[in-house]
């Protein structure tokens, strides 16, 4: 039994999801003729109360399409220094959109209105790039799965609007935030110009992300998706998995959050742990004492079938998800307890 806590992307489709995939009606989506993709896009549109949605192969693509559609070459994108769009999308902001980036030092991957305000260039100063877009991430991956308070997102939105900036959210794990708070998808649909959600993380679909926005924005995004090579044909099987995930795997994210908290509780009693970022959703980031042999710990755990990554010489990350059962959490916590 492998206990794979490296990422919530390692989930496999469940038997029921595979049934839904096998039963999917398909067509050519570049022609807009795949009924399963159209149904998924419609479902997401309804959930968020937005005009249109676009099914894409990955969350990187939905983010990159959004950035490209919101900016012109030379414009500046404002985001947290830890954000996925900057750290983990291969420099795509520069190479796909030709935009530059203003990195802000937020709190656990989260920006606030004052910080965003301080990062906006004077539009009348010809020396400066034109600030065009604010990107926030919720939950924040490198922030340890931290979620935003709703009021903070609203205030950032006010600053963006006042300064004519677009407002995009990288919601790869937005459903984790929704489940952990009393925020709703509709609120997000109302606040943001564009939203990216991943179906292939804790929701358990094998592939796929959605970009949501206004009709004219998604029309533009559909063209950019084609340019990026992301126009898919009979991909309705994948969309059926996504629809199944949205219908059946959202509420259960609470289980993943409980599992992550259970791991944190046991780890916090270990002498080699220096600190753990507050566990708000399904990601746990812990820092070990400087003299602790973290690679040795990771290797010993791997020999017992428990997989996770280090983020730096003395920090590691564990991510809970659909394929992590309560039995596995029991095995894991007992293994940690016995480690010294
Ligand atoms: C995983 C992730 C993405 C998208 O990743 P893909 O692997 O391209 O689907 C985007 N943003 C965040 C915060 C993520 O964690």
mmCIF file of C-alpha atoms and ligand atoms in Angstrom:
data_model
loop_
_atom_site.group_PDB
_atom_site.id
_atom_site.type_symbol
_atom_site.label_atom_id
_atom_site.label_comp_id
_atom_site.label_asym_id
_atom_site.label_seq_id
_atom_site.Cartn_x
_atom_site.Cartn_y
_atom_site.Cartn_z
ATOM 1 C CA UNK A 1 0.000 0.000 0.000
ATOM 2 C CA UNK A 2 1.566 3.246 -1.184
ATOM 3 C CA UNK A 3 0.707 6.374 0.820
ATOM 4 C CA UNK A 4 1.443 9.061 -1.728
ATOM 5 C CA UNK A 5 1.375 12.531 -0.182
ATOM 6 C CA UNK A 6 3.543 14.204 -2.832
ATOM 7 C CA UNK A 7 0.633 16.065 -4.387
ATOM 8 C CA UNK A 8 -3.139 15.976 -4.813
ATOM 9 C CA UNK A 9 -2.466 15.510 -8.535
ATOM 10 C CA UNK A 10 -1.627 11.806 -8.026
ATOM 11 C CA UNK A 11 -5.280 10.731 -7.684
ATOM 12 C CA UNK A 12 -6.676 8.092 -10.053
ATOM 13 C CA UNK A 13 -10.194 8.029 -11.437
ATOM 14 C CA UNK A 14 -12.580 6.036 -9.252
ATOM 15 C CA UNK A 15 -14.600 3.136 -10.763
ATOM 16 C CA UNK A 16 -17.716 5.333 -10.810
ATOM 17 C CA UNK A 17 -15.790 8.109 -12.554
ATOM 18 C CA UNK A 18 -14.501 5.619 -15.126
ATOM 19 C CA UNK A 19 -18.091 4.502 -15.766
ATOM 20 C CA UNK A 20 -19.098 8.114 -16.358
ATOM 21 C CA UNK A 21 -16.154 8.531 -18.742
ATOM 22 C CA UNK A 22 -17.009 5.375 -20.689
ATOM 23 C CA UNK A 23 -20.611 6.512 -21.091
ATOM 24 C CA UNK A 24 -19.684 10.000 -22.353
ATOM 25 C CA UNK A 25 -21.088 11.293 -25.638
ATOM 26 C CA UNK A 26 -18.320 12.914 -27.663
ATOM 27 C CA UNK A 27 -17.798 15.211 -30.634
ATOM 28 C CA UNK A 28 -15.207 17.614 -32.001
ATOM 29 C CA UNK A 29 -14.706 20.291 -29.373
ATOM 30 C CA UNK A 30 -12.715 22.598 -31.659
ATOM 31 C CA UNK A 31 -16.004 22.801 -33.599
ATOM 32 C CA UNK A 32 -17.830 23.247 -30.266
ATOM 33 C CA UNK A 33 -19.564 19.902 -30.876
ATOM 34 C CA UNK A 34 -18.599 17.797 -27.877
ATOM 35 C CA UNK A 35 -21.776 17.474 -25.791
ATOM 36 C CA UNK A 36 -19.903 16.335 -22.668
ATOM 37 C CA UNK A 37 -17.509 19.278 -22.787
ATOM 38 C CA UNK A 38 -20.373 21.665 -23.438
ATOM 39 C CA UNK A 39 -22.231 20.174 -20.447
ATOM 40 C CA UNK A 40 -19.201 20.560 -18.175
ATOM 41 C CA UNK A 41 -18.664 24.160 -19.258
ATOM 42 C CA UNK A 42 -22.345 24.852 -18.672
ATOM 43 C CA UNK A 43 -22.272 23.237 -15.222
ATOM 44 C CA UNK A 44 -19.274 25.363 -14.181
ATOM 45 C CA UNK A 45 -20.904 28.491 -15.595
ATOM 46 C CA UNK A 46 -23.982 27.820 -13.468
ATOM 47 C CA UNK A 47 -21.981 27.055 -10.328
ATOM 48 C CA UNK A 48 -20.056 30.324 -10.516
ATOM 49 C CA UNK A 49 -22.763 32.464 -12.088
ATOM 50 C CA UNK A 50 -20.385 33.493 -14.879
ATOM 51 C CA UNK A 51 -21.206 33.865 -18.557
ATOM 52 C CA UNK A 52 -18.936 31.287 -20.160
ATOM 53 C CA UNK A 53 -16.371 28.595 -19.397
ATOM 54 C CA UNK A 54 -13.586 26.951 -21.401
ATOM 55 C CA UNK A 55 -12.280 23.411 -20.832
ATOM 56 C CA UNK A 56 -8.486 23.161 -21.083
ATOM 57 C CA UNK A 57 -5.885 20.435 -20.560
ATOM 58 C CA UNK A 58 -4.245 22.010 -17.503
ATOM 59 C CA UNK A 59 -4.376 24.724 -14.883
ATOM 60 C CA UNK A 60 -1.167 26.130 -16.253
ATOM 61 C CA UNK A 61 -2.939 26.612 -19.561
ATOM 62 C CA UNK A 62 -6.028 28.261 -18.064
ATOM 63 C CA UNK A 63 -3.827 30.673 -16.087
ATOM 64 C CA UNK A 64 -1.600 31.416 -19.064
ATOM 65 C CA UNK A 65 -4.549 31.959 -21.397
ATOM 66 C CA UNK A 66 -6.076 34.344 -18.852
ATOM 67 C CA UNK A 67 -2.841 36.310 -18.479
ATOM 68 C CA UNK A 68 -2.426 36.523 -22.258
ATOM 69 C CA UNK A 69 -6.022 37.689 -22.735
ATOM 70 C CA UNK A 70 -5.868 40.332 -20.005
ATOM 71 C CA UNK A 71 -2.552 41.900 -21.070
ATOM 72 C CA UNK A 72 -0.593 43.361 -23.985
ATOM 73 C CA UNK A 73 3.167 42.709 -24.376
ATOM 74 C CA UNK A 74 5.070 44.969 -21.994
ATOM 75 C CA UNK A 75 2.247 45.217 -19.469
ATOM 76 C CA UNK A 76 2.864 44.216 -15.876
ATOM 77 C CA UNK A 77 1.184 41.435 -13.905
ATOM 78 C CA UNK A 78 0.982 41.830 -10.136
ATOM 79 C CA UNK A 79 1.197 38.655 -8.039
ATOM 80 C CA UNK A 80 2.670 37.184 -4.890
ATOM 81 C CA UNK A 81 6.287 36.028 -5.150
ATOM 82 C CA UNK A 82 5.234 32.486 -4.220
ATOM 83 C CA UNK A 83 2.431 32.249 -6.744
ATOM 84 C CA UNK A 84 2.140 29.316 -9.128
ATOM 85 C CA UNK A 85 1.785 31.602 -12.168
ATOM 86 C CA UNK A 86 5.275 32.932 -11.465
ATOM 87 C CA UNK A 87 7.058 30.005 -9.784
ATOM 88 C CA UNK A 88 5.756 26.958 -11.588
ATOM 89 C CA UNK A 89 4.584 27.866 -15.068
ATOM 90 C CA UNK A 90 7.939 27.839 -16.810
ATOM 91 C CA UNK A 91 8.283 31.582 -17.224
ATOM 92 C CA UNK A 92 5.077 31.582 -19.260
ATOM 93 C CA UNK A 93 4.102 35.109 -18.261
ATOM 94 C CA UNK A 94 7.124 36.362 -20.188
ATOM 95 C CA UNK A 95 7.172 33.861 -23.030
ATOM 96 C CA UNK A 96 3.422 33.558 -23.698
ATOM 97 C CA UNK A 97 2.145 37.024 -22.918
ATOM 98 C CA UNK A 98 5.369 39.047 -23.201
ATOM 99 C CA UNK A 99 4.381 40.651 -19.921
ATOM 100 C CA UNK A 100 6.598 41.552 -16.981
ATOM 101 C CA UNK A 101 5.827 40.730 -13.376
ATOM 102 C CA UNK A 102 5.658 42.746 -10.177
ATOM 103 C CA UNK A 103 6.298 40.306 -7.366
ATOM 104 C CA UNK A 104 4.925 41.222 -3.978
ATOM 105 C CA UNK A 105 5.863 39.696 -0.642
ATOM 106 C CA UNK A 106 2.527 38.715 0.791
ATOM 107 C CA UNK A 107 1.671 36.668 3.816
ATOM 108 C CA UNK A 108 1.767 32.914 3.153
ATOM 109 C CA UNK A 109 1.158 33.455 -0.533
ATOM 110 C CA UNK A 110 -1.620 35.952 0.014
ATOM 111 C CA UNK A 111 -1.724 39.578 -1.079
ATOM 112 C CA UNK A 112 -3.661 42.407 0.526
ATOM 113 C CA UNK A 113 -5.109 45.627 -0.855
ATOM 114 C CA UNK A 114 -2.369 47.945 0.500
ATOM 115 C CA UNK A 115 0.348 45.742 -0.948
ATOM 116 C CA UNK A 116 -1.361 45.582 -4.345
ATOM 117 C CA UNK A 117 -1.850 49.340 -4.269
ATOM 118 C CA UNK A 118 1.873 49.829 -3.624
ATOM 119 C CA UNK A 119 2.680 47.617 -6.634
ATOM 120 C CA UNK A 120 0.682 49.604 -9.188
ATOM 121 C CA UNK A 121 2.758 51.849 -11.422
ATOM 122 C CA UNK A 122 1.780 55.440 -12.148
ATOM 123 C CA UNK A 123 0.075 55.148 -15.561
ATOM 124 C CA UNK A 124 1.338 58.629 -16.536
ATOM 125 C CA UNK A 125 4.989 57.741 -15.945
ATOM 126 C CA UNK A 126 6.412 56.678 -19.315
ATOM 127 C CA UNK A 127 9.348 54.960 -17.593
ATOM 128 C CA UNK A 128 7.070 52.365 -16.087
ATOM 129 C CA UNK A 129 5.355 49.279 -17.423
ATOM 130 C CA UNK A 130 1.576 49.553 -17.504
ATOM 131 C CA UNK A 131 0.103 47.635 -14.560
ATOM 132 C CA UNK A 132 -2.717 45.588 -16.102
ATOM 133 C CA UNK A 133 -3.620 42.560 -14.022
ATOM 134 C CA UNK A 134 -3.729 41.293 -10.452
ATOM 135 C CA UNK A 135 -3.500 37.532 -9.924
ATOM 136 C CA UNK A 136 -4.366 35.975 -6.569
ATOM 137 C CA UNK A 137 -4.164 32.287 -5.685
ATOM 138 C CA UNK A 138 -6.688 30.523 -3.452
ATOM 139 C CA UNK A 139 -5.858 28.340 -1.719
ATOM 140 C CA UNK A 140 -2.205 29.378 -1.812
ATOM 141 C CA UNK A 141 -0.077 26.335 -2.557
ATOM 142 C CA UNK A 142 3.251 27.591 -1.164
ATOM 143 C CA UNK A 143 1.352 29.246 1.662
ATOM 144 C CA UNK A 144 0.534 25.759 2.956
ATOM 145 C CA UNK A 145 -2.969 25.646 1.480
ATOM 146 C CA UNK A 146 -3.947 28.893 3.177
ATOM 147 C CA UNK A 147 -7.210 30.546 2.174
ATOM 148 C CA UNK A 148 -8.163 34.192 1.859
ATOM 149 C CA UNK A 149 -10.687 35.960 4.026
ATOM 150 C CA UNK A 150 -13.473 37.113 1.740
ATOM 151 C CA UNK A 151 -13.142 40.789 2.719
ATOM 152 C CA UNK A 152 -9.480 40.783 1.686
ATOM 153 C CA UNK A 153 -10.362 39.540 -1.797
ATOM 154 C CA UNK A 154 -13.057 42.210 -2.086
ATOM 155 C CA UNK A 155 -10.641 44.974 -1.061
ATOM 156 C CA UNK A 156 -8.035 43.840 -3.572
ATOM 157 C CA UNK A 157 -10.788 43.832 -6.190
ATOM 158 C CA UNK A 158 -11.675 47.428 -5.324
ATOM 159 C CA UNK A 159 -8.057 48.518 -5.779
ATOM 160 C CA UNK A 160 -7.885 46.664 -9.096
ATOM 161 C CA UNK A 161 -11.110 48.191 -10.396
ATOM 162 C CA UNK A 162 -10.190 51.705 -9.304
ATOM 163 C CA UNK A 163 -6.930 51.431 -11.238
ATOM 164 C CA UNK A 164 -8.365 49.723 -14.327
ATOM 165 C CA UNK A 165 -6.648 46.424 -13.630
ATOM 166 C CA UNK A 166 -8.208 43.055 -14.404
ATOM 167 C CA UNK A 167 -8.593 40.591 -11.561
ATOM 168 C CA UNK A 168 -7.816 36.898 -12.071
ATOM 169 C CA UNK A 169 -7.888 34.113 -9.534
ATOM 170 C CA UNK A 170 -5.819 30.968 -9.804
ATOM 171 C CA UNK A 171 -8.333 28.715 -8.113
ATOM 172 C CA UNK A 172 -6.561 25.409 -8.725
ATOM 173 C CA UNK A 173 -7.721 24.551 -5.196
ATOM 174 C CA UNK A 174 -10.592 26.998 -4.906
ATOM 175 C CA UNK A 175 -12.998 24.249 -3.858
ATOM 176 C CA UNK A 176 -10.765 23.486 -0.885
ATOM 177 C CA UNK A 177 -11.214 27.115 0.164
ATOM 178 C CA UNK A 178 -14.982 26.991 -0.383
ATOM 179 C CA UNK A 179 -15.349 23.836 1.688
ATOM 180 C CA UNK A 180 -13.167 25.223 4.495
ATOM 181 C CA UNK A 181 -15.060 28.536 4.691
ATOM 182 C CA UNK A 182 -18.633 29.629 4.168
ATOM 183 C CA UNK A 183 -17.722 31.357 0.909
ATOM 184 C CA UNK A 184 -19.621 30.410 -2.259
ATOM 185 C CA UNK A 185 -18.691 29.888 -5.903
ATOM 186 C CA UNK A 186 -21.278 32.536 -6.834
ATOM 187 C CA UNK A 187 -19.464 35.171 -4.756
ATOM 188 C CA UNK A 188 -16.273 34.417 -6.658
ATOM 189 C CA UNK A 189 -18.055 34.537 -9.994
ATOM 190 C CA UNK A 190 -19.343 37.968 -9.106
ATOM 191 C CA UNK A 191 -16.002 39.375 -7.924
ATOM 192 C CA UNK A 192 -13.487 38.182 -10.508
ATOM 193 C CA UNK A 193 -12.966 38.956 -14.190
ATOM 194 C CA UNK A 194 -11.649 35.439 -14.678
ATOM 195 C CA UNK A 195 -11.361 32.257 -12.638
ATOM 196 C CA UNK A 196 -9.247 29.171 -13.211
ATOM 197 C CA UNK A 197 -10.189 25.914 -11.482
ATOM 198 C CA UNK A 198 -8.464 22.526 -11.636
ATOM 199 C CA UNK A 199 -10.413 19.283 -11.880
ATOM 200 C CA UNK A 200 -7.279 17.166 -11.657
ATOM 201 C CA UNK A 201 -6.172 17.944 -8.109
ATOM 202 C CA UNK A 202 -8.143 16.814 -5.064
ATOM 203 C CA UNK A 203 -11.294 16.544 -7.173
ATOM 204 C CA UNK A 204 -9.808 13.436 -8.728
ATOM 205 C CA UNK A 205 -10.284 13.890 -12.488
ATOM 206 C CA UNK A 206 -7.362 12.590 -14.566
ATOM 207 C CA UNK A 207 -7.003 15.754 -16.670
ATOM 208 C CA UNK A 208 -8.555 19.141 -17.017
ATOM 209 C CA UNK A 209 -9.110 22.680 -15.870
ATOM 210 C CA UNK A 210 -11.712 25.321 -16.587
ATOM 211 C CA UNK A 211 -11.349 29.007 -17.298
ATOM 212 C CA UNK A 212 -14.411 31.119 -16.531
ATOM 213 C CA UNK A 213 -15.243 34.680 -17.496
ATOM 214 C CA UNK A 214 -17.437 36.955 -19.555
ATOM 215 C CA UNK A 215 -18.593 35.791 -23.007
ATOM 216 C CA UNK A 216 -16.239 38.081 -24.981
ATOM 217 C CA UNK A 217 -13.287 37.125 -22.759
ATOM 218 C CA UNK A 218 -13.896 33.397 -23.242
ATOM 219 C CA UNK A 219 -14.313 33.931 -26.977
ATOM 220 C CA UNK A 220 -10.828 35.437 -27.026
ATOM 221 C CA UNK A 221 -9.586 32.669 -24.701
ATOM 222 C CA UNK A 222 -10.874 30.014 -27.110
ATOM 223 C CA UNK A 223 -8.656 31.461 -29.839
ATOM 224 C CA UNK A 224 -5.631 31.606 -27.513
ATOM 225 C CA UNK A 225 -6.261 28.004 -26.425
ATOM 226 C CA UNK A 226 -5.989 26.999 -30.092
ATOM 227 C CA UNK A 227 -2.786 29.013 -30.495
ATOM 228 C CA UNK A 228 -1.309 27.298 -27.413
ATOM 229 C CA UNK A 229 -2.135 23.920 -28.943
ATOM 230 C CA UNK A 230 -4.828 23.188 -26.403
ATOM 231 C CA UNK A 231 -7.765 22.711 -28.753
ATOM 232 C CA UNK A 232 -8.930 19.147 -28.120
ATOM 233 C CA UNK A 233 -11.203 16.986 -30.240
ATOM 234 C CA UNK A 234 -13.254 14.121 -28.725
ATOM 235 C CA UNK A 235 -12.194 14.987 -25.188
ATOM 236 C CA UNK A 236 -15.674 14.456 -23.784
ATOM 237 C CA UNK A 237 -14.466 11.466 -21.775
ATOM 238 C CA UNK A 238 -12.218 13.806 -19.841
ATOM 239 C CA UNK A 239 -14.993 16.335 -19.412
ATOM 240 C CA UNK A 240 -17.302 13.588 -18.118
ATOM 241 C CA UNK A 241 -14.699 12.856 -15.454
ATOM 242 C CA UNK A 242 -14.661 16.547 -14.584
ATOM 243 C CA UNK A 243 -18.432 16.732 -14.357
ATOM 244 C CA UNK A 244 -18.448 13.665 -12.131
ATOM 245 C CA UNK A 245 -15.771 15.287 -9.951
ATOM 246 C CA UNK A 246 -17.733 18.522 -9.558
ATOM 247 C CA UNK A 247 -20.887 16.589 -8.684
ATOM 248 C CA UNK A 248 -19.384 14.042 -6.287
ATOM 249 C CA UNK A 249 -15.975 15.074 -5.026
ATOM 250 C CA UNK A 250 -16.374 18.612 -3.713
ATOM 251 C CA UNK A 251 -18.001 18.110 -0.316
ATOM 252 C CA UNK A 252 -15.651 15.267 0.577
ATOM 253 C CA UNK A 253 -12.652 17.661 0.470
ATOM 254 C CA UNK A 254 -13.442 18.212 4.147
ATOM 255 C CA UNK A 255 -12.141 14.677 4.767
ATOM 256 C CA UNK A 256 -8.796 15.652 3.218
ATOM 257 C CA UNK A 257 -8.654 18.717 5.455
ATOM 258 C CA UNK A 258 -9.354 16.592 8.539
ATOM 259 C CA UNK A 259 -6.631 14.159 7.472
ATOM 260 C CA UNK A 260 -4.086 16.960 7.064
ATOM 261 C CA UNK A 261 -4.954 18.287 10.517
ATOM 262 C CA UNK A 262 -4.546 14.808 12.007
ATOM 263 C CA UNK A 263 -1.051 14.530 10.525
ATOM 264 C CA UNK A 264 -0.172 17.997 11.834
ATOM 265 C CA UNK A 265 -1.302 17.068 15.310
ATOM 266 C CA UNK A 266 1.026 14.074 15.446
ATOM 267 C CA UNK A 267 3.941 15.934 13.846
ATOM 268 C CA UNK A 268 3.627 18.840 16.260
ATOM 269 C CA UNK A 269 4.469 16.436 19.099
ATOM 270 C CA UNK A 270 7.761 15.397 17.512
ATOM 271 C CA UNK A 271 10.968 16.971 18.790
ATOM 272 C CA UNK A 272 12.501 17.287 15.310
ATOM 273 C CA UNK A 273 9.706 19.596 14.122
ATOM 274 C CA UNK A 274 10.425 23.294 14.568
ATOM 275 C CA UNK A 275 7.129 24.648 13.243
ATOM 276 C CA UNK A 276 4.170 23.836 11.021
ATOM 277 C CA UNK A 277 2.296 26.390 8.930
ATOM 278 C CA UNK A 278 -1.340 26.561 10.064
ATOM 279 C CA UNK A 279 -3.137 23.687 8.324
ATOM 280 C CA UNK A 280 -6.249 25.283 6.844
ATOM 281 C CA UNK A 281 -7.006 22.829 4.031
ATOM 282 C CA UNK A 282 -5.238 19.791 2.539
ATOM 283 C CA UNK A 283 -1.607 20.950 2.516
ATOM 284 C CA UNK A 284 0.843 20.633 5.356
ATOM 285 C CA UNK A 285 4.193 22.433 5.296
ATOM 286 C CA UNK A 286 6.516 21.734 8.202
ATOM 287 C CA UNK A 287 9.945 23.065 9.126
ATOM 288 C CA UNK A 288 12.435 20.789 10.867
ATOM 289 C CA UNK A 289 15.198 21.733 13.283
ATOM 290 C CA UNK A 290 18.389 22.753 11.488
ATOM 291 C CA UNK A 291 20.345 19.700 12.720
ATOM 292 C CA UNK A 292 17.647 17.213 11.616
ATOM 293 C CA UNK A 293 18.439 14.814 8.769
ATOM 294 C CA UNK A 294 15.404 15.544 6.595
ATOM 295 C CA UNK A 295 16.618 13.539 3.539
ATOM 296 C CA UNK A 296 17.168 10.571 5.860
ATOM 297 C CA UNK A 297 13.638 10.917 7.260
ATOM 298 C CA UNK A 298 12.158 11.126 3.760
ATOM 299 C CA UNK A 299 14.125 8.040 2.684
ATOM 300 C CA UNK A 300 13.084 6.003 5.709
ATOM 301 C CA UNK A 301 9.463 6.925 5.160
ATOM 302 C CA UNK A 302 9.764 6.043 1.468
ATOM 303 C CA UNK A 303 10.996 2.572 2.433
ATOM 304 C CA UNK A 304 7.725 2.167 4.321
ATOM 305 C CA UNK A 305 5.748 3.261 1.260
ATOM 306 C CA UNK A 306 5.113 6.820 2.437
ATOM 307 C CA UNK A 307 5.985 9.414 -0.183
ATOM 308 C CA UNK A 308 6.387 13.181 0.208
ATOM 309 C CA UNK A 309 8.746 15.937 -0.922
ATOM 310 C CA UNK A 310 11.085 18.383 0.746
ATOM 311 C CA UNK A 311 10.630 22.017 -0.275
ATOM 312 C CA UNK A 312 14.009 23.160 1.001
ATOM 313 C CA UNK A 313 16.825 21.606 3.099
ATOM 314 C CA UNK A 314 14.714 21.767 6.263
ATOM 315 C CA UNK A 315 11.094 22.000 5.096
ATOM 316 C CA UNK A 316 8.777 19.357 3.715
ATOM 317 C CA UNK A 317 5.246 19.192 2.337
ATOM 318 C CA UNK A 318 2.493 16.602 2.613
ATOM 319 C CA UNK A 319 -0.739 16.839 0.616
ATOM 320 C CA UNK A 320 -3.880 14.838 1.349
ATOM 321 C CA UNK A 321 -6.395 13.909 -1.358
ATOM 322 C CA UNK A 322 -9.091 11.574 -2.633
ATOM 323 C CA UNK A 323 -6.859 8.488 -2.697
ATOM 324 C CA UNK A 324 -5.684 8.872 0.899
ATOM 325 C CA UNK A 325 -7.936 6.824 3.164
ATOM 326 C CA UNK A 326 -8.413 7.088 6.917
ATOM 327 C CA UNK A 327 -6.582 3.752 7.243
ATOM 328 C CA UNK A 328 -3.594 5.267 5.477
ATOM 329 C CA UNK A 329 -3.678 8.251 7.818
ATOM 330 C CA UNK A 330 -3.699 5.838 10.727
ATOM 331 C CA UNK A 331 -0.676 3.960 9.340
ATOM 332 C CA UNK A 332 1.094 7.245 8.641
ATOM 333 C CA UNK A 333 0.513 8.767 12.064
ATOM 334 C CA UNK A 334 1.576 5.536 13.821
ATOM 335 C CA UNK A 335 4.736 5.495 11.689
ATOM 336 C CA UNK A 336 5.506 9.111 12.561
ATOM 337 C CA UNK A 337 4.882 8.445 16.253
ATOM 338 C CA UNK A 338 7.361 5.560 16.235
ATOM 339 C CA UNK A 339 10.029 7.621 14.449
ATOM 340 C CA UNK A 340 12.780 9.143 16.531
HETATM 341 C C1 LIG B 1 -1.453 22.676 -9.780
HETATM 342 C C2 LIG B 1 -1.644 24.118 -9.819
HETATM 343 C C3 LIG B 1 -1.930 24.782 -11.017
HETATM 344 C C4 LIG B 1 -2.067 24.095 -12.363
HETATM 345 O O1 LIG B 1 -1.265 23.037 -12.542
HETATM 346 P P1 LIG B 1 -1.395 22.040 -13.794
HETATM 347 O O2 LIG B 1 -0.548 20.916 -13.359
HETATM 348 O O3 LIG B 1 -0.898 22.762 -14.969
HETATM 349 O O4 LIG B 1 -2.853 21.672 -13.942
HETATM 350 C C5 LIG B 1 -2.143 26.134 -10.972
HETATM 351 N N1 LIG B 1 -2.081 26.807 -9.809
HETATM 352 C C6 LIG B 1 -1.823 26.213 -8.643
HETATM 353 C C7 LIG B 1 -1.819 27.015 -7.393
HETATM 354 C C8 LIG B 1 -1.584 24.840 -8.603
HETATM 355 O O5 LIG B 1 -1.325 24.266 -7.431
#
